[in-house]
Amino acid sequence: MEGLKVWRLSSSISRPSSFRQLFGLGSSSCLILRCSDGGAATTSNTRLPSRNLRSSTSTSTSDREAVRAIRLKKVEQLRSKGLEPYAYKWDRSHSARELQEIYENLNNGEELDSESHHVSIAGRIVARRAFGKLAFLTLRDQTGTIQLYCEKERLLNDQFEHLKTLVDIGDILGASGSIKRTEKGELSVKVDSFAVLTKSLLPLPDKFHGLTDIDKRYRQRYVDMIANPEVADIFRKRAKIVREIRKTVESQGFVEVETPVLQVGGFEKVYEIGRIFRNEGISTRHNPEFTTIEMYEAYSDYQTMMNIAEEIVTRCALAVHGKLTIDYQGVEIHLERPWRRETMHNLVEEVTGIDFTELGNDLKVAKDVILKALGVGLDIKDKFSIESCPSLGHLLNEVFEIFVEPKLLQPTFVLDYPMEISPLAKPHRSSLENRHAGLTERFELFICGRELANAFSELTDPLDQRARLEEQVRQHNKKRAEAVSVTDGTEKNNKNEESMYEVTLDDDFLTALEYGMPPASGMGLGIDRLVMLLTDSASIRDVIAFPVLRISH
């Protein structure tokens, strides 16, 4: 439990004020710069050579500090002119996307200057150009981008100069004006008033190189979303996926609960979406905190959960992509149902040529056969894992994970896991006929070589469950004793640290089973990995807004 506390502390330190970061930085009041009533200037159809307005985007420490100092002076200049650089509010009439859709059919060179076409927008400035008395700024909000078309003659007094000298890339602006499509076909807001809503003090990452420091991307997710708009799109898709998951399971009669509830509590179909913590390493596939949906259905078995898993994934794919053939990291994935269903034994034989049912019950002999047949080319870690297997069931699973799992690119339900690695699953019903002795009614779903879901027919025999858990505790305590003997009072290392934790029997769970739990199936499905699949994201940290990170020194 101490390990949990330490990780939780690290997590909270790495993710301060997450909601605030998603929205951006602070707010204050503003003074709107209004245009004169007169004179719309004519624009030239000739494209002049572009000349960048002054801005700094260098990301080195010294340059960042220099830029920050310059922008702090601009804050003072704005205030000295009666213009508040941190606004309280801005009334928007449209988003960028809404304007693009409404005026989709506006012709090149056409302008709509009537009151009915007067609009108000707000967003971050991500690009700008100037041609003498004309300036173009690209404004981006959460829906997309639109151009601000700014003429000196249209703005009062020195406001055009304020625009050029006091507004930087990264600033958040509000702007009002009429609609125009330029001769080059760019839909624009022809600005007649604007306000600095938030003055940015630090430069955004370079447009062409972006935020390339991976660790910094995750620690400063707010900058990542500004510099890489596609990142924010991942989290919109994640929200859509979670919403579709809820719709799918609730359409089948499941009730959302805060903690999974046995049927004795009066619920026969329950689910929970929540964060789960495991004190394990960080990789592109693993994060110590991750989100899953767990569900239980009374009077059903693991076949039922296979159908539900197919339904959830396909409905989410249709919600995000509108189709069931998708691309993941260059691999075309076909999600059309039904998906392949095959036993672990058969898949291992298919890939390795070894039939585990013919290896007998001698674990040492089985290991020798495996290493002789498959040991060439294995790295030291995999050989050690095979040699360390405490049972035939563990050995079968180890061979599966090393040789078969990476090859399961298309959706595949792997069925009937060994009992030794499935302590909560019912024995296979055919084990009574000795056809599936030592196996359980459990499956895992694999797509792109990754486990996406784990499910089983729930073990409801309290005596069988107690015996299995007692054996687990016994095995763990044996490892723990060996680990203590190895360390002999010296500092713990990563290899034996997991075995050092004390494990006790869950008597409350076993007592609940003794009151009687109906036949049931349960499933856990990884939402983070599903989002990875449906957004073509290579790392799990790309789909978690504020992932757990190692503490930087």
Coordinates of C-alpha atoms in Angstrom, one line a residue:
M1 CA 0.0 0.0 0.0
E2 CA 2.9 2.3 0.6
G3 CA 3.8 1.9 -3.1
L4 CA 0.4 3.1 -4.0
K5 CA 0.7 6.2 -1.9
V6 CA 4.1 7.1 -3.4
W7 CA 2.8 6.7 -7.0
R8 CA -0.3 8.7 -6.2
L9 CA 1.8 11.5 -4.8
S10 CA 4.0 11.4 -8.0
S11 CA 0.9 11.5 -10.1
S12 CA -0.6 14.5 -8.4
I13 CA 2.6 16.4 -8.6
S14 CA 2.9 15.8 -12.3
R15 CA -0.7 17.0 -13.0
P16 CA -1.4 20.4 -11.4
S17 CA -4.6 22.1 -12.2
S18 CA -5.5 19.8 -15.1
F19 CA -8.8 21.4 -15.9
R20 CA -7.4 24.9 -15.8
Q21 CA -4.6 23.8 -18.2
L22 CA -7.1 22.4 -20.7
F23 CA -8.9 25.8 -20.8
G24 CA -5.7 27.9 -21.0
L25 CA -4.4 30.7 -18.8
G26 CA -6.0 33.5 -16.8
S27 CA -8.6 36.1 -17.6
S28 CA -9.3 39.8 -16.9
S29 CA -11.1 42.8 -18.4
C30 CA -10.6 44.4 -21.8
L31 CA -11.1 47.5 -23.8
I32 CA -12.5 46.9 -27.2
L33 CA -10.8 48.7 -30.1
R34 CA -13.5 50.0 -32.4
C35 CA -13.2 50.9 -36.0
S36 CA -14.4 54.2 -37.6
D37 CA -17.7 54.3 -39.4
G38 CA -16.1 55.3 -42.6
G39 CA -13.9 54.1 -45.3
A40 CA -13.6 50.6 -46.3
A41 CA -10.3 50.4 -48.1
T42 CA -9.9 48.6 -51.4
T43 CA -7.7 45.6 -51.6
S44 CA -5.2 44.6 -54.3
N45 CA -5.7 41.4 -56.2
T46 CA -1.9 41.2 -56.6
R47 CA -0.2 38.9 -54.1
L48 CA 2.7 40.8 -52.6
P49 CA 5.8 39.1 -51.2
S50 CA 5.0 38.2 -47.6
R51 CA 6.7 40.0 -44.7
N52 CA 6.5 38.4 -41.3
L53 CA 5.4 40.7 -38.4
R54 CA 7.7 40.7 -35.5
S55 CA 7.4 37.5 -33.4
S56 CA 9.7 35.2 -31.6
T57 CA 9.3 31.4 -31.5
S58 CA 12.7 30.2 -30.4
T59 CA 12.4 27.7 -27.6
S60 CA 15.9 27.9 -26.1
T61 CA 15.9 29.1 -22.5
S62 CA 17.7 32.4 -23.2
D63 CA 15.5 33.2 -26.1
R64 CA 12.4 32.3 -24.1
E65 CA 13.4 34.7 -21.3
A66 CA 14.2 37.4 -23.8
V67 CA 10.8 37.0 -25.5
R68 CA 9.0 36.9 -22.1
A69 CA 10.7 40.2 -21.1
I70 CA 9.6 41.9 -24.3
R71 CA 6.0 40.7 -24.0
L72 CA 5.9 41.8 -20.3
K73 CA 6.7 45.3 -21.6
K74 CA 3.9 44.9 -24.1
V75 CA 1.5 44.1 -21.2
E76 CA 2.6 47.4 -19.6
Q77 CA 2.2 49.3 -22.9
L78 CA -1.3 47.9 -23.3
R79 CA -2.3 49.0 -19.8
S80 CA -0.7 52.4 -20.3
K81 CA -3.1 52.9 -23.3
G82 CA -6.1 51.8 -21.2
L83 CA -6.3 48.4 -22.8
E84 CA -6.6 45.5 -20.3
P85 CA -4.6 42.5 -21.7
Y86 CA -6.4 39.9 -19.6
A87 CA -10.1 40.1 -20.4
Y88 CA -13.2 39.0 -18.3
K89 CA -15.4 38.0 -21.2
W90 CA -16.0 38.1 -24.9
D91 CA -19.4 37.4 -26.6
R92 CA -19.0 35.1 -29.6
S93 CA -21.6 34.7 -32.2
H94 CA -20.0 31.9 -34.1
S95 CA -17.1 29.4 -34.1
A96 CA -14.6 29.2 -36.9
R97 CA -16.2 26.0 -38.2
E98 CA -19.7 27.4 -38.1
L99 CA -18.6 30.3 -40.3
Q100 CA -16.8 28.0 -42.7
E101 CA -20.0 26.0 -43.1
I102 CA -22.4 28.9 -43.3
Y103 CA -20.4 30.7 -45.9
E104 CA -19.2 27.7 -47.8
N105 CA -20.8 28.9 -51.1
L106 CA -19.6 32.5 -50.9
N107 CA -17.7 33.3 -54.1
N108 CA -14.1 34.5 -54.3
G109 CA -14.0 38.3 -54.0
E110 CA -17.5 38.5 -52.6
E111 CA -18.2 40.6 -49.5
L112 CA -21.2 40.6 -47.1
D113 CA -21.2 43.9 -45.2
S114 CA -24.8 44.1 -43.9
E115 CA -25.7 43.9 -40.2
S116 CA -27.1 40.4 -40.6
H117 CA -23.6 39.2 -41.6
H118 CA -21.8 40.9 -38.8
V119 CA -20.0 38.2 -36.7
S120 CA -18.0 38.0 -33.5
I121 CA -15.3 35.3 -32.9
A122 CA -12.5 34.6 -30.6
G123 CA -9.4 32.3 -30.5
R124 CA -5.6 32.1 -30.5
I125 CA -3.5 33.8 -33.1
V126 CA -1.3 31.1 -34.8
A127 CA 0.0 32.9 -37.8
R128 CA 0.2 36.5 -39.3
R129 CA 1.4 38.4 -42.3
A130 CA 1.5 42.1 -43.2
F131 CA 1.5 44.1 -46.5
G132 CA 1.9 47.7 -45.7
K133 CA -1.6 48.9 -44.7
L134 CA -3.0 45.4 -44.7
A135 CA -2.5 42.5 -42.2
F136 CA -3.7 38.9 -42.2
L137 CA -4.0 37.0 -38.9
T138 CA -5.0 33.3 -38.6
L139 CA -7.3 32.7 -35.6
R140 CA -7.8 29.2 -34.3
D141 CA -10.5 28.1 -31.9
Q142 CA -11.3 24.5 -30.8
T143 CA -13.3 23.9 -34.1
G144 CA -10.8 25.1 -36.7
T145 CA -9.2 28.3 -38.2
I146 CA -10.4 31.4 -39.9
Q147 CA -8.6 34.4 -41.3
L148 CA -8.8 37.9 -39.8
Y149 CA -8.6 40.5 -42.6
C150 CA -7.3 43.8 -41.1
E151 CA -7.2 47.1 -43.0
K152 CA -5.5 50.2 -41.5
E153 CA -8.2 52.5 -42.9
R154 CA -10.9 50.5 -41.2
L155 CA -9.4 50.9 -37.7
L156 CA -9.4 54.0 -35.6
N157 CA -6.4 56.1 -34.8
D158 CA -3.3 54.0 -34.0
Q159 CA -5.1 50.7 -33.6
F160 CA -3.6 49.2 -36.7
E161 CA -0.1 50.0 -35.3
H162 CA -1.2 48.4 -32.0
L163 CA -2.2 45.3 -33.9
K164 CA 1.3 45.1 -35.5
T165 CA 3.4 46.0 -32.5
L166 CA 1.5 44.7 -29.5
V167 CA -0.1 41.5 -30.8
D168 CA 2.0 38.4 -31.0
I169 CA 1.5 34.8 -32.2
G170 CA 0.0 32.9 -29.2
D171 CA -2.2 35.8 -28.0
I172 CA -5.9 35.2 -27.7
L173 CA -8.0 37.7 -29.5
G174 CA -11.6 38.6 -29.9
A175 CA -12.7 40.1 -33.2
S176 CA -15.9 41.5 -34.8
G177 CA -16.6 42.3 -38.4
S178 CA -18.2 41.4 -41.6
I179 CA -17.7 38.4 -43.9
K180 CA -15.5 38.4 -47.0
R181 CA -13.9 35.8 -49.2
T182 CA -10.7 37.0 -50.7
E183 CA -9.7 36.7 -54.3
K184 CA -7.5 33.8 -53.4
G185 CA -10.6 32.0 -51.8
E186 CA -9.8 32.5 -48.1
L187 CA -12.9 33.0 -46.0
S188 CA -12.2 36.0 -43.7
V189 CA -13.7 38.2 -41.0
K190 CA -13.1 41.8 -42.2
V191 CA -12.3 43.2 -38.8
D192 CA -13.9 46.4 -37.6
S193 CA -13.1 45.9 -33.9
F194 CA -10.8 43.6 -31.9
A195 CA -9.6 43.1 -28.3
V196 CA -6.6 41.3 -26.7
L197 CA -8.3 38.8 -24.5
T198 CA -5.1 37.2 -23.1
K199 CA -1.6 38.3 -23.7
S200 CA 0.7 35.3 -24.2
L201 CA 4.1 35.8 -22.4
L202 CA 5.9 32.7 -23.8
P203 CA 6.4 31.8 -27.4
L204 CA 4.7 28.8 -28.9
P205 CA 6.8 26.0 -30.3
D206 CA 8.2 26.5 -33.8
K207 CA 5.5 25.9 -36.4
F208 CA 7.5 23.4 -38.4
H209 CA 9.2 21.5 -35.6
G210 CA 6.4 21.6 -33.1
L211 CA 6.8 20.4 -29.5
T212 CA 9.2 17.5 -30.1
D213 CA 10.3 16.8 -26.5
I214 CA 8.1 13.8 -25.8
D215 CA 8.3 14.1 -22.0
K216 CA 7.6 17.9 -22.2
R217 CA 4.5 17.2 -24.4
Y218 CA 3.0 15.1 -21.7
R219 CA 4.0 17.4 -18.8
Q220 CA 2.8 20.6 -20.7
R221 CA -0.2 19.0 -22.4
Y222 CA -1.8 22.5 -22.7
V223 CA 1.1 23.6 -25.0
D224 CA 1.0 20.3 -26.8
M225 CA -2.7 20.9 -27.7
I226 CA -1.9 24.5 -28.9
A227 CA 1.0 23.4 -31.0
N228 CA -0.5 20.2 -32.3
P229 CA -4.3 20.6 -32.9
E230 CA -4.6 16.9 -33.8
V231 CA -3.8 16.1 -30.1
A232 CA -7.0 17.8 -28.9
D233 CA -8.9 15.9 -31.6
I234 CA -7.7 12.6 -29.9
F235 CA -9.4 13.7 -26.7
R236 CA -12.6 14.7 -28.5
K237 CA -12.6 11.2 -30.0
R238 CA -11.9 9.7 -26.6
A239 CA -15.0 11.4 -25.2
K240 CA -17.0 10.2 -28.1
I241 CA -15.7 6.6 -27.6
V242 CA -16.6 6.7 -23.8
R243 CA -20.0 8.1 -24.6
E244 CA -20.6 5.3 -27.2
I245 CA -19.5 2.7 -24.7
R246 CA -22.0 3.9 -22.2
K247 CA -24.8 4.0 -24.9
T248 CA -23.9 0.4 -26.0
V249 CA -24.0 -1.2 -22.5
E250 CA -27.0 0.8 -21.3
S251 CA -29.0 -0.2 -24.4
Q252 CA -28.5 -3.8 -23.2
G253 CA -29.9 -3.0 -19.7
F254 CA -26.7 -2.4 -17.7
V255 CA -26.8 0.0 -14.8
E256 CA -23.8 2.2 -14.0
V257 CA -22.5 1.9 -10.5
E258 CA -19.6 3.3 -8.5
T259 CA -18.4 -0.1 -7.4
P260 CA -19.1 -3.4 -9.1
V261 CA -22.0 -5.0 -7.2
L262 CA -22.9 -8.7 -6.9
Q263 CA -26.5 -9.8 -7.7
V264 CA -27.2 -10.2 -4.0
G265 CA -27.2 -6.4 -4.0
G266 CA -30.2 -6.5 -6.3
F267 CA -28.5 -5.8 -9.6
E268 CA -28.1 -8.3 -12.4
K269 CA -26.4 -6.1 -15.0
V270 CA -23.9 -3.5 -13.8
Y271 CA -20.9 -1.6 -15.2
E272 CA -18.4 0.9 -14.0
I273 CA -16.1 3.2 -15.9
G274 CA -13.2 4.3 -13.8
R275 CA -9.5 4.8 -13.2
I276 CA -7.5 1.8 -12.1
F277 CA -4.0 1.9 -10.5
R278 CA -1.3 -0.7 -10.8
N279 CA 2.2 -0.2 -9.5
E280 CA 4.0 -1.2 -12.6
G281 CA 6.4 0.3 -15.2
I282 CA 5.7 3.0 -17.7
S283 CA 5.9 2.2 -21.4
T284 CA 4.1 3.0 -24.7
R285 CA 1.5 0.3 -23.8
H286 CA 1.4 0.7 -20.0
N287 CA 0.5 3.6 -17.7
P288 CA 0.2 3.0 -13.9
E289 CA -3.2 4.8 -14.0
F290 CA -5.5 3.7 -16.7
T291 CA -9.2 3.7 -17.5
T292 CA -11.4 0.7 -18.0
I293 CA -15.0 -0.4 -18.2
E294 CA -15.8 -3.3 -16.0
M295 CA -19.1 -5.1 -16.3
Y296 CA -21.0 -8.0 -14.9
E297 CA -24.1 -9.8 -16.1
A298 CA -25.9 -12.4 -14.1
Y299 CA -27.1 -15.6 -15.8
S300 CA -24.6 -15.3 -18.6
D301 CA -21.3 -16.8 -19.6
Y302 CA -18.1 -15.7 -21.3
Q303 CA -19.7 -16.2 -24.8
T304 CA -22.1 -13.4 -23.9
M305 CA -19.2 -11.1 -23.1
M306 CA -17.6 -11.8 -26.5
N307 CA -20.7 -10.5 -28.2
I308 CA -20.7 -7.4 -26.0
A309 CA -17.0 -6.7 -26.7
E310 CA -17.7 -6.9 -30.4
E311 CA -20.7 -4.6 -30.1
I312 CA -18.7 -2.0 -28.0
V313 CA -15.7 -1.8 -30.3
T314 CA -17.6 -1.8 -33.6
R315 CA -20.1 0.9 -32.4
C316 CA -17.2 3.0 -31.2
A317 CA -15.4 2.6 -34.5
L318 CA -18.5 3.6 -36.4
A319 CA -19.0 6.6 -34.1
V320 CA -15.4 7.8 -34.7
H321 CA -14.7 6.7 -38.3
G322 CA -18.1 5.8 -39.8
K323 CA -16.6 2.5 -41.1
L324 CA -15.2 -0.8 -39.7
T325 CA -12.0 -0.9 -41.8
I326 CA -9.4 1.3 -40.1
D327 CA -5.7 2.0 -40.3
Y328 CA -3.5 1.5 -37.2
Q329 CA 0.2 2.5 -37.5
G330 CA 0.2 1.4 -41.2
V331 CA -1.7 -1.8 -40.7
E332 CA -5.3 -2.2 -42.1
I333 CA -7.6 -3.6 -39.4
H334 CA -10.9 -5.2 -40.2
L335 CA -13.5 -4.9 -37.4
E336 CA -16.4 -6.5 -39.3
R337 CA -18.1 -9.2 -37.2
P338 CA -17.9 -12.0 -36.3
W339 CA -14.3 -12.0 -35.1
R340 CA -12.1 -15.0 -34.9
R341 CA -12.4 -17.2 -31.8
E342 CA -9.7 -19.7 -31.1
T343 CA -8.3 -21.5 -28.1
M344 CA -4.9 -20.7 -26.6
H345 CA -3.8 -24.3 -27.2
N346 CA -4.7 -24.2 -30.9
L347 CA -3.0 -20.8 -31.5
V348 CA 0.2 -22.0 -29.9
E349 CA 0.2 -25.1 -32.0
E350 CA -0.6 -23.1 -35.1
V351 CA 2.3 -20.7 -34.6
T352 CA 5.0 -23.0 -33.0
G353 CA 3.9 -26.5 -34.2
I354 CA 3.9 -27.7 -30.5
D355 CA 0.8 -29.5 -29.2
F356 CA 0.8 -28.9 -25.4
T357 CA -1.7 -31.8 -24.9
E358 CA 1.1 -34.2 -26.0
L359 CA 3.8 -32.9 -23.6
G360 CA 2.5 -34.9 -20.6
N361 CA 2.6 -33.7 -17.0
D362 CA 6.4 -33.4 -16.4
L363 CA 7.2 -29.7 -16.3
K364 CA 11.0 -30.1 -16.7
V365 CA 10.6 -32.3 -19.8
A366 CA 8.1 -29.8 -21.2
K367 CA 10.5 -26.9 -20.7
D368 CA 13.3 -28.9 -22.4
V369 CA 11.1 -29.6 -25.4
I370 CA 10.1 -25.9 -25.7
L371 CA 13.6 -24.6 -25.4
K372 CA 15.0 -27.2 -27.9
A373 CA 12.3 -26.4 -30.4
L374 CA 12.0 -22.6 -29.9
G375 CA 15.1 -21.5 -28.0
V376 CA 17.2 -20.5 -31.0
G377 CA 17.1 -16.8 -31.3
L378 CA 15.4 -16.2 -28.0
D379 CA 16.8 -13.4 -25.8
I380 CA 18.0 -14.1 -22.3
K381 CA 14.9 -12.5 -20.7
D382 CA 12.5 -14.8 -22.6
K383 CA 14.6 -17.9 -21.9
F384 CA 14.7 -17.0 -18.2
S385 CA 10.9 -16.5 -18.3
I386 CA 10.3 -20.0 -19.8
E387 CA 12.8 -21.6 -17.3
S388 CA 11.1 -19.9 -14.4
C389 CA 7.5 -21.1 -15.1
P390 CA 6.1 -22.8 -12.0
S391 CA 3.5 -24.9 -13.9
L392 CA 2.5 -26.2 -17.3
G393 CA -0.3 -23.6 -17.4
H394 CA 2.2 -20.8 -16.9
L395 CA 4.5 -22.4 -19.5
L396 CA 1.7 -22.5 -22.1
N397 CA 0.9 -18.8 -21.4
E398 CA 4.5 -17.8 -21.6
V399 CA 4.9 -19.4 -25.0
F400 CA 1.7 -17.8 -26.1
E401 CA 2.9 -14.3 -25.0
I402 CA 6.3 -14.6 -26.6
F403 CA 5.4 -16.3 -29.9
V404 CA 1.7 -15.8 -30.6
E405 CA 0.5 -12.6 -29.1
P406 CA 2.6 -10.2 -31.4
K407 CA 1.0 -12.0 -34.5
L408 CA -2.6 -11.3 -33.5
L409 CA -3.1 -8.2 -35.6
Q410 CA -6.7 -8.7 -36.6
P411 CA -9.4 -9.0 -33.8
T412 CA -9.1 -12.4 -32.1
F413 CA -10.7 -13.9 -29.0
V414 CA -8.2 -16.2 -27.4
L415 CA -10.2 -18.8 -25.4
D416 CA -9.8 -21.2 -22.5
Y417 CA -6.9 -20.1 -20.4
P418 CA -5.1 -22.4 -17.9
M419 CA -6.5 -22.4 -14.4
E420 CA -3.2 -21.5 -12.9
I421 CA -3.3 -18.0 -14.3
S422 CA -7.1 -17.6 -14.1
P423 CA -8.0 -17.8 -10.4
L424 CA -11.4 -16.0 -10.8
A425 CA -12.7 -18.0 -13.8
K426 CA -15.0 -21.0 -13.8
P427 CA -13.4 -24.4 -14.8
H428 CA -14.3 -25.1 -18.4
R429 CA -17.6 -26.9 -18.5
S430 CA -16.1 -29.6 -20.7
S431 CA -13.6 -30.4 -18.0
L432 CA -16.2 -32.7 -16.5
E433 CA -15.6 -34.9 -19.6
N434 CA -11.9 -34.5 -19.2
R435 CA -11.7 -32.7 -22.6
H436 CA -10.6 -29.4 -21.1
A437 CA -9.0 -30.5 -17.9
G438 CA -7.1 -27.7 -16.2
L439 CA -8.7 -25.0 -18.4
T440 CA -11.1 -22.2 -17.6
E441 CA -13.9 -20.3 -19.4
R442 CA -11.8 -17.2 -20.0
F443 CA -11.0 -15.1 -23.0
E444 CA -8.8 -12.2 -23.9
L445 CA -9.4 -10.0 -26.9
F446 CA -6.3 -9.1 -29.0
I447 CA -6.1 -6.5 -31.7
C448 CA -2.8 -5.3 -33.2
G449 CA -0.9 -7.6 -30.9
R450 CA -2.3 -6.0 -27.8
E451 CA -4.7 -7.2 -25.2
L452 CA -7.9 -5.1 -25.3
A453 CA -10.2 -7.0 -23.0
N454 CA -10.2 -9.8 -20.4
A455 CA -13.3 -11.7 -19.5
F456 CA -14.6 -15.0 -18.0
S457 CA -17.4 -17.0 -16.7
E458 CA -17.3 -16.0 -13.0
L459 CA -16.3 -18.6 -10.5
T460 CA -19.2 -18.8 -8.1
D461 CA -18.2 -21.9 -6.1
P462 CA -17.0 -20.3 -2.8
L463 CA -15.0 -23.4 -1.8
D464 CA -13.2 -23.6 -5.1
Q465 CA -12.5 -19.9 -5.0
R466 CA -11.2 -20.1 -1.5
A467 CA -8.8 -22.9 -2.4
R468 CA -7.5 -21.1 -5.4
L469 CA -6.9 -17.8 -3.5
E470 CA -5.2 -19.7 -0.6
E471 CA -2.9 -21.3 -3.2
Q472 CA -2.1 -17.9 -4.6
V473 CA -1.3 -16.5 -1.2
R474 CA 0.9 -19.6 -0.5
Q475 CA 2.8 -19.2 -3.8
H476 CA 3.3 -15.4 -3.1
N477 CA 4.5 -16.0 0.4
K478 CA 7.0 -18.6 -0.8
K479 CA 8.4 -16.0 -3.3
R480 CA 8.4 -13.4 -0.6
A481 CA 10.5 -15.6 1.7
E482 CA 12.9 -16.4 -1.1
A483 CA 13.2 -12.7 -1.9
V484 CA 13.9 -11.8 1.8
S485 CA 16.6 -14.6 1.8
V486 CA 18.2 -13.2 -1.3
T487 CA 18.3 -9.6 -0.1
D488 CA 19.6 -10.7 3.3
G489 CA 18.9 -7.2 4.7
T490 CA 20.5 -5.4 1.7
E491 CA 18.6 -2.8 -0.4
K492 CA 15.7 -4.2 -2.4
N493 CA 16.0 -4.3 -6.2
N494 CA 13.4 -4.1 -8.9
K495 CA 13.6 -7.9 -9.6
N496 CA 12.3 -8.9 -6.2
E497 CA 10.5 -5.8 -5.0
E498 CA 7.0 -7.1 -6.1
S499 CA 7.5 -10.2 -4.0
M500 CA 8.2 -8.1 -0.9
Y501 CA 4.6 -6.9 -0.5
E502 CA 2.5 -8.7 2.0
V503 CA -0.6 -10.4 0.6
T504 CA -3.6 -11.6 2.6
L505 CA -6.8 -13.5 1.8
D506 CA -9.8 -11.4 0.8
D507 CA -12.2 -12.9 3.3
D508 CA -14.9 -10.3 2.6
F509 CA -15.1 -11.4 -1.0
L510 CA -15.2 -15.0 -0.1
T511 CA -17.9 -14.4 2.5
A512 CA -20.0 -12.6 -0.1
L513 CA -19.7 -15.6 -2.4
E514 CA -21.0 -17.9 0.4
Y515 CA -24.2 -15.9 0.4
G516 CA -24.7 -17.1 -3.1
M517 CA -23.8 -15.4 -6.4
P518 CA -25.8 -16.4 -9.5
P519 CA -24.1 -17.7 -12.7
A520 CA -22.5 -14.6 -14.2
S521 CA -19.8 -13.4 -16.6
G522 CA -17.6 -10.4 -16.2
M523 CA -15.3 -8.3 -18.5
G524 CA -12.8 -5.5 -18.2
L525 CA -12.1 -3.6 -21.4
G526 CA -9.3 -1.0 -21.6
I527 CA -10.6 2.3 -22.8
D528 CA -7.2 3.8 -23.2
R529 CA -6.1 1.1 -25.6
L530 CA -9.4 1.3 -27.5
V531 CA -8.8 5.0 -27.9
M532 CA -5.3 4.3 -29.1
L533 CA -6.6 1.9 -31.7
L534 CA -9.3 4.2 -33.0
T535 CA -7.1 7.4 -33.1
D536 CA -4.0 5.7 -34.6
S537 CA -2.0 6.7 -31.5
A538 CA 1.3 4.9 -31.0
S539 CA 1.6 5.5 -27.2
I540 CA -0.9 5.2 -24.4
R541 CA 0.3 8.5 -23.0
D542 CA -0.9 10.2 -26.2
V543 CA -4.5 9.4 -25.3
I544 CA -4.3 10.3 -21.6
A545 CA -4.5 14.0 -21.1
F546 CA -2.3 14.1 -18.1
P547 CA -0.4 10.8 -17.8
V548 CA 1.7 9.7 -14.9
L549 CA 5.3 10.6 -15.5
R550 CA 8.6 10.0 -13.8
I551 CA 9.6 12.9 -11.6
S552 CA 12.1 15.0 -13.4
H553 CA 15.2 16.2 -11.5

